[in-house]
XYZ file of C-alpha atoms in Angstrom:
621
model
C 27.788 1.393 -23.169
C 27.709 0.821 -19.647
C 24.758 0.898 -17.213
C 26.317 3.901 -15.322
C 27.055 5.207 -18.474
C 23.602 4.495 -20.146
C 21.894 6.225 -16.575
C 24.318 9.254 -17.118
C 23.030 9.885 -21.088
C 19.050 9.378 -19.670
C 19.724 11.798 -16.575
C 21.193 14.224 -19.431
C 18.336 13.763 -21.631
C 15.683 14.470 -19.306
C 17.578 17.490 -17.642
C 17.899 19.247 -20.812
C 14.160 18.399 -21.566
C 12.893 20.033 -18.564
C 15.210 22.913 -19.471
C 13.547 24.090 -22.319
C 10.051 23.543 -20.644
C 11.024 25.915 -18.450
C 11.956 28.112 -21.286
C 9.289 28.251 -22.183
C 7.326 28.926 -19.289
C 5.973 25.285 -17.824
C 7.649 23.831 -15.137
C 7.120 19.879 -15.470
C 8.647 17.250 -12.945
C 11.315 14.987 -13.845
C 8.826 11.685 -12.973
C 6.835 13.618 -15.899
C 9.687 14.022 -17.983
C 10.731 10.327 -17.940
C 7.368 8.769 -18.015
C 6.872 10.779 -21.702
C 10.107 9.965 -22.949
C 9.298 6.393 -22.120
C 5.776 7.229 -24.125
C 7.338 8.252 -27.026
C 9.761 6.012 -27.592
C 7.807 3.240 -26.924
C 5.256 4.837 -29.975
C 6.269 3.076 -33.378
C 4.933 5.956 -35.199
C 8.481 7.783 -33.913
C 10.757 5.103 -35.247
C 12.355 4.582 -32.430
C 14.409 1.278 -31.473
C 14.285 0.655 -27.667
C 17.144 -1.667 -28.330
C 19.522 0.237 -29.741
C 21.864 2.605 -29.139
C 20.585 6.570 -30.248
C 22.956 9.314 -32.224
C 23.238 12.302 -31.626
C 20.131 12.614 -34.092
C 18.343 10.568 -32.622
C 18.670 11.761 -28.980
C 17.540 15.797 -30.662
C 14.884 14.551 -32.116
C 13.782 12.822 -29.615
C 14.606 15.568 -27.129
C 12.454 18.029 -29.476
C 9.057 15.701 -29.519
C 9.231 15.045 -25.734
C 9.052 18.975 -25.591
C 6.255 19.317 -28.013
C 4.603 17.046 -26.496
C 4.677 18.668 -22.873
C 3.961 22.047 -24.353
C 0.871 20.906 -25.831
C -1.780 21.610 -23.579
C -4.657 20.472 -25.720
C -3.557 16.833 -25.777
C -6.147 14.620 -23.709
C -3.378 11.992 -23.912
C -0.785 14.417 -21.904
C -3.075 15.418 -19.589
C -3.868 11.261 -18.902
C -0.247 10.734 -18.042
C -0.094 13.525 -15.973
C -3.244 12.416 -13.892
C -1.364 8.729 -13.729
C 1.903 10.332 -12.742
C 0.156 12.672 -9.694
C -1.955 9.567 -8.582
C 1.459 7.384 -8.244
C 3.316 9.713 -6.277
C 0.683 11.013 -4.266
C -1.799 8.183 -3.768
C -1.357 6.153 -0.572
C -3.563 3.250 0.739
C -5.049 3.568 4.067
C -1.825 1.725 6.080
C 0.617 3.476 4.303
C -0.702 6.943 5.083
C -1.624 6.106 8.754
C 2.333 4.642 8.823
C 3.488 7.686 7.221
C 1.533 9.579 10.112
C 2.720 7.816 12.287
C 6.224 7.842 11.447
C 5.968 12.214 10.996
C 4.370 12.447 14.666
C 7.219 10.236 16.073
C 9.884 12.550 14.069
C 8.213 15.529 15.544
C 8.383 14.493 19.227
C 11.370 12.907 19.277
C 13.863 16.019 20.590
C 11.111 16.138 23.273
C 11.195 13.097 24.201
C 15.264 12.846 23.899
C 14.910 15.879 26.664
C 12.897 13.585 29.055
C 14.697 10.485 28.483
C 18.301 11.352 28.358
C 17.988 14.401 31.478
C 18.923 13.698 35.182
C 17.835 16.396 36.822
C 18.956 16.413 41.070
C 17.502 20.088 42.418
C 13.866 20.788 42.528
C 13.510 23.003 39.904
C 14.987 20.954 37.437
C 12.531 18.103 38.816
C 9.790 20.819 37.555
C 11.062 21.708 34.392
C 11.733 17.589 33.416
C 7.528 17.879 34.644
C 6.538 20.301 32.354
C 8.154 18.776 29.268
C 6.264 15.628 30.223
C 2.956 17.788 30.197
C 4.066 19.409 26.625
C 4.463 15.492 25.711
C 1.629 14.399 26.871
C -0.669 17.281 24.884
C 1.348 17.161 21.737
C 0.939 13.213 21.399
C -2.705 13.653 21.980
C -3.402 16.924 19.759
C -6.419 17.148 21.760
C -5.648 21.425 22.145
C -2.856 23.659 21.802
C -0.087 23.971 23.642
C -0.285 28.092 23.763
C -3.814 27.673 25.333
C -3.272 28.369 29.068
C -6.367 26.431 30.022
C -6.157 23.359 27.694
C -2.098 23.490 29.669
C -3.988 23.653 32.825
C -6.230 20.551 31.869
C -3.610 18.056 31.468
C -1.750 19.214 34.385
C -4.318 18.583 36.307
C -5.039 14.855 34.520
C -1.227 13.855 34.331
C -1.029 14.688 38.488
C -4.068 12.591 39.060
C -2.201 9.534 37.353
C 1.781 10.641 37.831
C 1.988 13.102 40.902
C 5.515 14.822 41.025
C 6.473 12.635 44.178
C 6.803 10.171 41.537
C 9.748 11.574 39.321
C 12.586 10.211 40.857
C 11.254 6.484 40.478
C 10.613 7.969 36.500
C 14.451 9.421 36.404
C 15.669 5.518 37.927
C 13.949 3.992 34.716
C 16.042 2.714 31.590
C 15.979 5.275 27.990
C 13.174 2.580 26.768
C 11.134 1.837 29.561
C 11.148 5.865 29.990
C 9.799 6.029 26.214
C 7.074 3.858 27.009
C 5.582 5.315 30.117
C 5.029 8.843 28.504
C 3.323 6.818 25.654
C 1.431 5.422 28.054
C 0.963 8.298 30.446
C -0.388 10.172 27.112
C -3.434 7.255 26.665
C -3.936 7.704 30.290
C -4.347 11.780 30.318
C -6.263 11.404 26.766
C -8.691 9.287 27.955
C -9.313 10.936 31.136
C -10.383 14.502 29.332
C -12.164 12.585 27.088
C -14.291 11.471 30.139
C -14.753 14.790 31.446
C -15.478 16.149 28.456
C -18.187 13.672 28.282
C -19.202 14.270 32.422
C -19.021 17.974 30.987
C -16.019 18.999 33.744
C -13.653 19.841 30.789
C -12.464 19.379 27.130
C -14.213 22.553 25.938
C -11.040 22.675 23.244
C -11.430 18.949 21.896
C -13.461 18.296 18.430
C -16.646 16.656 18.152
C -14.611 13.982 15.837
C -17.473 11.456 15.491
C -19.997 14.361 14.480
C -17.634 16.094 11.972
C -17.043 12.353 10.338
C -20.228 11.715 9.998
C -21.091 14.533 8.115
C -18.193 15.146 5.938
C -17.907 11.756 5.230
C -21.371 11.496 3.472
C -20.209 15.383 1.672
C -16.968 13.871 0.198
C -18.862 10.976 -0.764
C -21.496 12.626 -3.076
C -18.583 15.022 -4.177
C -17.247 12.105 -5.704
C -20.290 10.635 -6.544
C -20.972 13.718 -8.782
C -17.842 13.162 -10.301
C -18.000 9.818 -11.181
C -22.063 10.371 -13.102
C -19.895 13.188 -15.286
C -17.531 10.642 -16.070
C -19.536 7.905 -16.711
C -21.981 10.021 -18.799
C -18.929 11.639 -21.277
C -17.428 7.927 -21.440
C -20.708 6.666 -22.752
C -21.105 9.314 -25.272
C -17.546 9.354 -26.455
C -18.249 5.268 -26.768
C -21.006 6.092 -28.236
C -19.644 8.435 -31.496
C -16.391 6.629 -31.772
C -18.934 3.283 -32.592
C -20.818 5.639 -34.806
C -17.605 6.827 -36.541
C -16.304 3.450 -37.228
C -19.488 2.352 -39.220
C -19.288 6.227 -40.917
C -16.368 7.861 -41.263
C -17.985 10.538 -43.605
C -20.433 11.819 -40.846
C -17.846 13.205 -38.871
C -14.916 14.813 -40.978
C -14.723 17.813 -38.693
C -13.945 15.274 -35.602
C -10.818 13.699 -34.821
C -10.831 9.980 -33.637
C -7.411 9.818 -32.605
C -8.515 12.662 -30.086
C -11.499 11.719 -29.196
C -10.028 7.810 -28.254
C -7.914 9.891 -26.141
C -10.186 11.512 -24.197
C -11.511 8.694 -23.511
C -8.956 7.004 -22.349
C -8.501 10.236 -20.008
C -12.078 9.824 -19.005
C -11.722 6.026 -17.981
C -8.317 6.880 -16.082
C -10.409 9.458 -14.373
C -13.106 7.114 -13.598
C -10.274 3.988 -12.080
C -9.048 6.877 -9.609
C -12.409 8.044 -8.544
C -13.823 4.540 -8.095
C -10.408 4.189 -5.812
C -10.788 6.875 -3.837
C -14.745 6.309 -3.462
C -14.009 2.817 -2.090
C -11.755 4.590 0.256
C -14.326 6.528 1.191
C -16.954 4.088 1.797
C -14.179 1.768 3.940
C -14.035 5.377 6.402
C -17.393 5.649 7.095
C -17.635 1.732 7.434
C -14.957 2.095 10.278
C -16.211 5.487 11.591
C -19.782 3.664 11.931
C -17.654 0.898 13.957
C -15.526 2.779 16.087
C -18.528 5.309 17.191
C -20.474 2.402 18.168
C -17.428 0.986 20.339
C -16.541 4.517 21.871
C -20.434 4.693 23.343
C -19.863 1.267 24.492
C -16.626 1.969 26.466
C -17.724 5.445 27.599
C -20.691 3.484 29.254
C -18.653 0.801 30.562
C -16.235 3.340 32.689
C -19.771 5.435 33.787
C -20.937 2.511 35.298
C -17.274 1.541 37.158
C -16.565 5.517 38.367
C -20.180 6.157 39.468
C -19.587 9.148 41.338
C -17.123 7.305 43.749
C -14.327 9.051 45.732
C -11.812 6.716 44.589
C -11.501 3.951 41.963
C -9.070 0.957 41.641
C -6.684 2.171 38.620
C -6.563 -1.679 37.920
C -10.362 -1.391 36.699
C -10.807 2.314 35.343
C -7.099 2.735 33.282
C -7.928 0.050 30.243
C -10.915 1.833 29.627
C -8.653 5.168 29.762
C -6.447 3.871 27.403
C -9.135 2.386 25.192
C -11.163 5.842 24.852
C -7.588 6.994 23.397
C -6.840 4.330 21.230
C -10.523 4.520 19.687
C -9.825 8.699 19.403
C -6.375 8.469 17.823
C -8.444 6.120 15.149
C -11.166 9.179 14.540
C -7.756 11.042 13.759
C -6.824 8.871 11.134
C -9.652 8.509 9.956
C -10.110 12.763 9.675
C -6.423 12.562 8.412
C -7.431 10.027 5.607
C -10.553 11.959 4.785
C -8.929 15.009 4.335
C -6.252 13.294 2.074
C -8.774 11.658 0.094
C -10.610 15.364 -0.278
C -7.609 16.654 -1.782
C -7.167 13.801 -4.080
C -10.765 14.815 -5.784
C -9.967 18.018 -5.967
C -5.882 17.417 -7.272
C -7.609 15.064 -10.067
C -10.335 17.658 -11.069
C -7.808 19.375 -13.017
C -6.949 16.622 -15.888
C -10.176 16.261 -16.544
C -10.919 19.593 -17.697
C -9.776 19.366 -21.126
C -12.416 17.882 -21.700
C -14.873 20.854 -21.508
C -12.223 22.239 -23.867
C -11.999 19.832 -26.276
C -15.613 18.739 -26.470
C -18.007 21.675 -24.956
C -21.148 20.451 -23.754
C -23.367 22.003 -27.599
C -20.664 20.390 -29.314
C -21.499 17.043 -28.068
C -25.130 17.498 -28.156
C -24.781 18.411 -31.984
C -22.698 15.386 -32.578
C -24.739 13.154 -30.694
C -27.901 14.056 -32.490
C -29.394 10.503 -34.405
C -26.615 8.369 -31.878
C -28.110 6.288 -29.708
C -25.844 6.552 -26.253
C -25.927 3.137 -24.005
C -24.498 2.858 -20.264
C -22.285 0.494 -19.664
C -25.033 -1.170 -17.703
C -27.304 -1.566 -20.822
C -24.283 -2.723 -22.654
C -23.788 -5.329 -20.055
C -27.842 -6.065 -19.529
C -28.040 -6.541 -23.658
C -26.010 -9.797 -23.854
C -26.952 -11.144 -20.102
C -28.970 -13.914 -22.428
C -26.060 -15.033 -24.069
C -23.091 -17.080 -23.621
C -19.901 -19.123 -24.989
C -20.894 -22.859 -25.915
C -17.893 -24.353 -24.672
C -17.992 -27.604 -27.326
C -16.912 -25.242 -29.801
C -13.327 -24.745 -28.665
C -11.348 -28.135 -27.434
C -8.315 -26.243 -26.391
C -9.938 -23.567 -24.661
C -10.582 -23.254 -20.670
C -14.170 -20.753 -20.159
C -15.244 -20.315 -16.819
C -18.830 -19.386 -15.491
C -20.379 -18.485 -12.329
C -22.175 -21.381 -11.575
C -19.112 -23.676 -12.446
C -16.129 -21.719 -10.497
C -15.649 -21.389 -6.993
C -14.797 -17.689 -6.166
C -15.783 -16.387 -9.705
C -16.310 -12.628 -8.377
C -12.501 -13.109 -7.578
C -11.512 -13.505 -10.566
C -8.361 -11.262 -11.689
C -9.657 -10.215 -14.933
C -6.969 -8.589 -17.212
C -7.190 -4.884 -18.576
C -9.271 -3.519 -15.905
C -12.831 -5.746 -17.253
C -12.958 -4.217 -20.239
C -13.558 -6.081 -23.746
C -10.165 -7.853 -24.809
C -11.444 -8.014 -28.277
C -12.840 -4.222 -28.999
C -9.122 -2.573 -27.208
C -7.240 -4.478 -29.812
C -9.681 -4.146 -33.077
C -11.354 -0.971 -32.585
C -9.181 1.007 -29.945
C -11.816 1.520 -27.499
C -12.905 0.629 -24.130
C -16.123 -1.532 -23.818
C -17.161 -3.461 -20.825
C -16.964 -6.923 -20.554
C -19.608 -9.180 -19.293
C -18.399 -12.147 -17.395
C -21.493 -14.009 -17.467
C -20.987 -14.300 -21.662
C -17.727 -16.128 -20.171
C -14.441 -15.650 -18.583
C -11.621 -17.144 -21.046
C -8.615 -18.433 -19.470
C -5.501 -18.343 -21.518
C -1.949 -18.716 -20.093
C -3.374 -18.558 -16.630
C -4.663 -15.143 -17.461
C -8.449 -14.563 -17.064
C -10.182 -12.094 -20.546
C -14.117 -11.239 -20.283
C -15.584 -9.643 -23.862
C -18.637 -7.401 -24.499
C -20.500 -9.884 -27.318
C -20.436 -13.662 -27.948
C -18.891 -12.751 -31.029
C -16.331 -10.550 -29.699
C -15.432 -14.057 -27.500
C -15.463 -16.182 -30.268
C -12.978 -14.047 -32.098
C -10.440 -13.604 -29.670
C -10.917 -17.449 -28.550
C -9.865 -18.465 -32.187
C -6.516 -16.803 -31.747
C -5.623 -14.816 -28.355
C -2.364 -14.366 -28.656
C -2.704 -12.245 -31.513
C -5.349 -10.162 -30.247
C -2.949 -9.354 -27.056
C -0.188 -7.986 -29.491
C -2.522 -6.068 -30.872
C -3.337 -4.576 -27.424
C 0.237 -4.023 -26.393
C 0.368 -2.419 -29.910
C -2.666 -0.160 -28.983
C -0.354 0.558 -25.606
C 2.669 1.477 -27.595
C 0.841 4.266 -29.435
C -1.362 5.431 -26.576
C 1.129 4.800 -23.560
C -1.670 5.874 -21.060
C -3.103 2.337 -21.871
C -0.441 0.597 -19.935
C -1.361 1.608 -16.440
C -5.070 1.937 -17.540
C -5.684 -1.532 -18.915
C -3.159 -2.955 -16.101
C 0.223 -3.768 -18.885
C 3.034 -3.117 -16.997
C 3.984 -6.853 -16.833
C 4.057 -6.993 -20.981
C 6.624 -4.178 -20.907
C 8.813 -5.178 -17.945
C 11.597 -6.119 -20.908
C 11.754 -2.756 -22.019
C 13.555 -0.152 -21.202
C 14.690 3.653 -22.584
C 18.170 2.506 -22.909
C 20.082 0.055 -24.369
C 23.741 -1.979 -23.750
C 25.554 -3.069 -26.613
C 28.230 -5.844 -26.783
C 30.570 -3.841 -29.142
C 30.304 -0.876 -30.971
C 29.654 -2.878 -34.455
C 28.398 -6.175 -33.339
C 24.481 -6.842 -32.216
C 22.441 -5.777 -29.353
C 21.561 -7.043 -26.281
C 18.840 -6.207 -23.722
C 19.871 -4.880 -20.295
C 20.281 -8.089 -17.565
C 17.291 -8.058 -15.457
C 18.813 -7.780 -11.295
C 16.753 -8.438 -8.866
C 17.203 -9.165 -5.042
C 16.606 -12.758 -3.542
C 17.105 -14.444 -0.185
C 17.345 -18.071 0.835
C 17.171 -19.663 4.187
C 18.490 -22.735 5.691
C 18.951 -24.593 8.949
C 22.176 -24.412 10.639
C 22.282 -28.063 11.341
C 20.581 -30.287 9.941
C 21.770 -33.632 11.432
C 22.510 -33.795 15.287
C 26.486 -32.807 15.838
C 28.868 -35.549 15.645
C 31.868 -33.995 16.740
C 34.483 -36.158 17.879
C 36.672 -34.960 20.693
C 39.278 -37.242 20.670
C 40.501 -35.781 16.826
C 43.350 -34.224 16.783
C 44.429 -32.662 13.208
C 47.835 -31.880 14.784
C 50.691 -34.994 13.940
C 52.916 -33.977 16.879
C 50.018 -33.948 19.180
C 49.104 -37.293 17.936
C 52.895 -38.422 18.766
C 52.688 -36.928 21.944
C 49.901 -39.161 22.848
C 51.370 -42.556 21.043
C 54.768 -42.325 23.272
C 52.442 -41.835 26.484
C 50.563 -44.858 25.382
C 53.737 -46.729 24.941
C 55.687 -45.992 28.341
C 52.445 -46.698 29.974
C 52.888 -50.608 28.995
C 55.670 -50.527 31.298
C 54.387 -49.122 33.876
C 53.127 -51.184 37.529
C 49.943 -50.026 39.586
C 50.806 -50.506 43.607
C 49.227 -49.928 46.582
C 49.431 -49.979 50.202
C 47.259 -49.324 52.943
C 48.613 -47.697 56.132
C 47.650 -47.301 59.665
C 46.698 -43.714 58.876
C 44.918 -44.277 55.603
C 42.195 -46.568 57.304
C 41.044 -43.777 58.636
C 40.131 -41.804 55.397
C 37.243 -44.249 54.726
C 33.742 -42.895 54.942
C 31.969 -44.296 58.205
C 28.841 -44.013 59.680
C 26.392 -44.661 62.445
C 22.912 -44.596 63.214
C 21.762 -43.443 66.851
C 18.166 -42.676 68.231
C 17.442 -38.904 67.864
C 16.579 -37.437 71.121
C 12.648 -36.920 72.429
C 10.885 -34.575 73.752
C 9.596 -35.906 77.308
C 8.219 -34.141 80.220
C 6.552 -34.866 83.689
C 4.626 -33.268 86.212
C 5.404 -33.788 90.116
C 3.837 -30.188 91.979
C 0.207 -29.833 92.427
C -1.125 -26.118 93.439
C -3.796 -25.903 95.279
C -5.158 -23.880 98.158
C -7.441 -23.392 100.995
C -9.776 -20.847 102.293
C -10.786 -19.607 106.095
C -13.558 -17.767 108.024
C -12.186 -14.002 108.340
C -12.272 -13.362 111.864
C -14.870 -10.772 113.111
C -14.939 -9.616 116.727
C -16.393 -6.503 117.885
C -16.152 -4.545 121.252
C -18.951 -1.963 122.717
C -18.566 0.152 125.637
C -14.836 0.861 125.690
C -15.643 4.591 125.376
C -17.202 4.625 128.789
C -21.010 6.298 129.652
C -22.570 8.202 131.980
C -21.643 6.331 135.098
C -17.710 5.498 136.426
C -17.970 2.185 135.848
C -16.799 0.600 132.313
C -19.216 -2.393 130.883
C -17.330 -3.523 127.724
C -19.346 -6.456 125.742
C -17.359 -8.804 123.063
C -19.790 -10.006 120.465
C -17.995 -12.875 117.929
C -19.561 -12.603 114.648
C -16.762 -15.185 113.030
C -18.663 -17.729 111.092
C -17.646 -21.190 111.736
C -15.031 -23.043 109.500
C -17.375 -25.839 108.427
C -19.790 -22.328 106.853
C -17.770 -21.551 104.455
């Protein structure tokens, strides 16, 4: 059977599955549907080979305990592999959600943006309307309002004028598609961070969140919420511990109780526990950051407050990297609201598989069963065998580690999730290791144990202890993402290829993608121009060579080819020399000064006229 072939008969399989869930009422995903078809016929009890090719038989009967096995709502097991299945497909680290943010907000604007960019408006009123898209840009990128709120419009009409007046729009329209793009991303920081300083001068913002107030006081609420959740599980874990123990030294005590069950639910309650300790750490890392950015917001906020100081008018070269660091720092309270919102919803999502446990094991049942039990915490588990440790001259062969004697010990990547490798494999159930008993190292993988005697045991023969955990995984599937497996059962797969229809089995080829990269040229080039691949151009060249012995070299100088030789001559440049033959110079004179009396005549008929000289003499003056 082929591969497309083989994919055709699974797609079938799992169609038809989900089919009759739906008959009967519970609509189940096809992730869902695969992962228990993988479950059970990875379970030896089902006799199921995953090597080799199913009947017709086979592929109904194993149609009909997939769907039993869906339908059954009181199985703690189900309900574990649907809390793994939800957490895979939903669950996102803190870079891939604030990507996936990232990459939805660009989506969003991006036929707004493709208006501005690709329009060339020429009238006035289309200069306007390219304006106002920029505005609706420039408040959408922030979400800092919304855009049907005539006032929060009015705010960032007002900020994107005092940055990028209209008069500006035709240098805006001259710009290429991606120098375009990034101007409105940075015009956006720009308007951002100036209502964020008014809001904080109180001249403005009345529509923008208190982000660092609401994070630090949901943070600390989703926190304990998950805090809470984690004592219930750690508290049901212990007890279920606790009576599976007691059941294993008397199985008479509890004939009314199932262990298969109850190992079940505890495997649901430690997959429940993994997940919340996940999304607590999550948690913790937001309000670690929140803590960080608040303090560098303040610091900033100051920093421009002490630059703008009431003035008239501030240097843009000084005032707009603050502008755009105030929005950098808020875009980072959004994803950090985002991120606590999504991990809110997580708790809450994950709440659900964990209520079969109230059903299974109400609260007076377990007290009644628990009665004469003594219940430990992992923690006095862990504290009981603190004294003890591995003596390391009693295994040659064996590598131990210990904290004192390996660098980076807390680093260690302990195999199935810290728990005991001895007690999954001999008793089924989930113990915590201590790694201060000591860390074996087999096959370069690292295996902590609850006892010294638990360590001793597995040290005398580990390999067999691990097939008996991937046979513990085989019959409980949710073990293989719980306890960390998926590398033991990379080999299998739920179908088979077959050489012939009679002749033995082979496993599907493993394909996988790989790259290598070389230099282009290693050596220097040593190209030599002169080759020529080409016979007849090689002939071409011999016959030249050949008519050229017989040729003479003359030659004869004329009386006009003298003259085509290069000459030259050297003269002294011309200098700049002056001289001086007119003097100016001047003399000055007594201003004559002569007056006359008496010309007017008197009283009697005779005229007495009297010349007085008042010139000063030349040798005066």
């Amino acid at each position: 059977m082929s591969f497309s072939q083989t994919q055709s008969v699974i797609k079938k399989i799992i169609r038809e599955i989900g089919q009759k869930c739906a008959a009967q009422g519970h609509t189940v995903s096809e992730t869902l549907v695969a992962f228990v078809v993988k479950a059970v016929v990875l379970d030896p009890r089902n006799d199921f080979t995953v090597d080799q090719v199913l009947t017709k038989k086979d592929v109904q009967d194993l149609i009909q305990l997939c769907v039993s096995r869906l339908l059954d709502t009181t199985n703690p097991s189900l309900s574990t592999i649907k809390m793994q299945v939800y957490f895979d497909l939903n669950y996102a680290n803190r870079a891939e959600l604030l990507r996936e943010q990232q990459s939805v907000l660009e989506g969003r604007l991006a036929p707004l943006v493709r208006e501005i960019t690709d329009t060339h408006p020429r009238g006035q009123a289309e200069m306007e309307d390219v304006y106002q898209k920029i505005v609706g840009y420039v408040l959408l990128r922030s979400g800092l309002g919304s855009p049907t709120d005539i006032e929060v419009v009015r705010e960032v009409t007002a900020a994107l004028q005092s940055v990028f007046p209209q008069t500006e729009m035709i240098t805006f329209i001259s710009l290429s598609k991606k120098n375009k793009e990034q101007q409105l991303k940075h015009l956006a920081m720009l308007v951002t961070g100036i209502r964020l300083y008014n809001k904080e001068c109180g001249k403005g913002g009345s529509s923008i969140d208190d982000l660092p107030a609401l994070l630090n006081e949901a943070i600390p609420s989703a926190t304990h919420t998950i805090d809470e959740s984690l004592n219930t599980c750690h508290v049901l874990a212990h007890q279920y511990t606790a009576l599976l123990e007691s059941m294993q030294e008397d199985q008479h005590k509890y004939l009314q109780l199932h262990s298969l069950q109850l190992k079940e639910a505890l495997f649901n309650v430690r997959q429940y526990e993994a997940f919340l300790c996940i999304l607590l750490s999550d948690a913790i890392t937001s309000a670690q950051e929140v803590e960080k950015m608040t303090a560098q917001f303040a610091t900033v906020m100051e920093q421009l407050k002490n630059t703008v100081q009431n003035k008239a008018s501030v240097d843009t070269r000084e005032v707009f990297p603050f502008f755009v660091a105030l929005s950098n720092l808020w875009s980072s309270f959004q994803d950090e609201m985002l991120l606590l919102n999504f991990l809110t919803n997580m708790t809450i999502s994950l709440q659900q598989f964990s209520e079969i446990q109230s059903q299974l094991f109400p609260e007076e049942v377990l007290t009644s069963l628990l009665e004469g039990v003594t219940v430990k915490t992992d923690e006095e588990r862990i504290g009981e065998t603190m004294g003890t440790r591995v003596n390391v001259s009693d295994f040659q062969n064996q590598e131990w580690l210990f904290p004192e004697t390996t660098v980076n010990f807390d680093q260690l990547q302990i195999q199935y999730h810290g728990f005991c490798a001895h007690a999954i494999g001999v008793k089924g159930i989930t113990l915590p290791g201590n790694p201060a008993i000591g860390v074996l190292k087999h096959k370069e993988k690292c295996y902590v144990f609850s006892s010294k005697e638990a360590a001793y045991a597995f040290a005398q023969d580990p390999d067999k202890f691990i097939q008996l955990t991937i046979g513990k995984a085989q019959e409980h599937t949710e073990l293989i993402q719980l306890l960390q497996l998926q590398h033991q059962f990379e080999y299998l797969a739920p179908y088979a290829q077959t050489r012939t229809a009679d002749k033995g089995l082979m496993k599907p080829t493993t394909r996988y993608d790989s790259s290598t990269q070389t230099d282009t040229h290693l050596l220097p080039p040593t190209l030599v121009k002169s080759y020529e691949w080409n016979e007849w151009e090689l002939r071409r060249k011999a016959i030249k060579l050949a008519n050229l012995r017989r040729k003479l070299t003359h030659a004869v100088q004329t009386n006009l080819s003298h003259l085509r030789r290069e000459n030259c001559t050297q003269v002294y440049l011309p200098k700049d020399v002056s001289t001086q033959t007119k003097r100016d110079n001047s003399s000055n004179v007594p201003r004559p000064q002569v007056f006359l009396q008496g010309l007017r005549g008197g009283s009697s008929p005779a005229v007495h006229m009297i010349k007085v000289d008042l010139t000063r003499a030349v040798d005066e003056t």
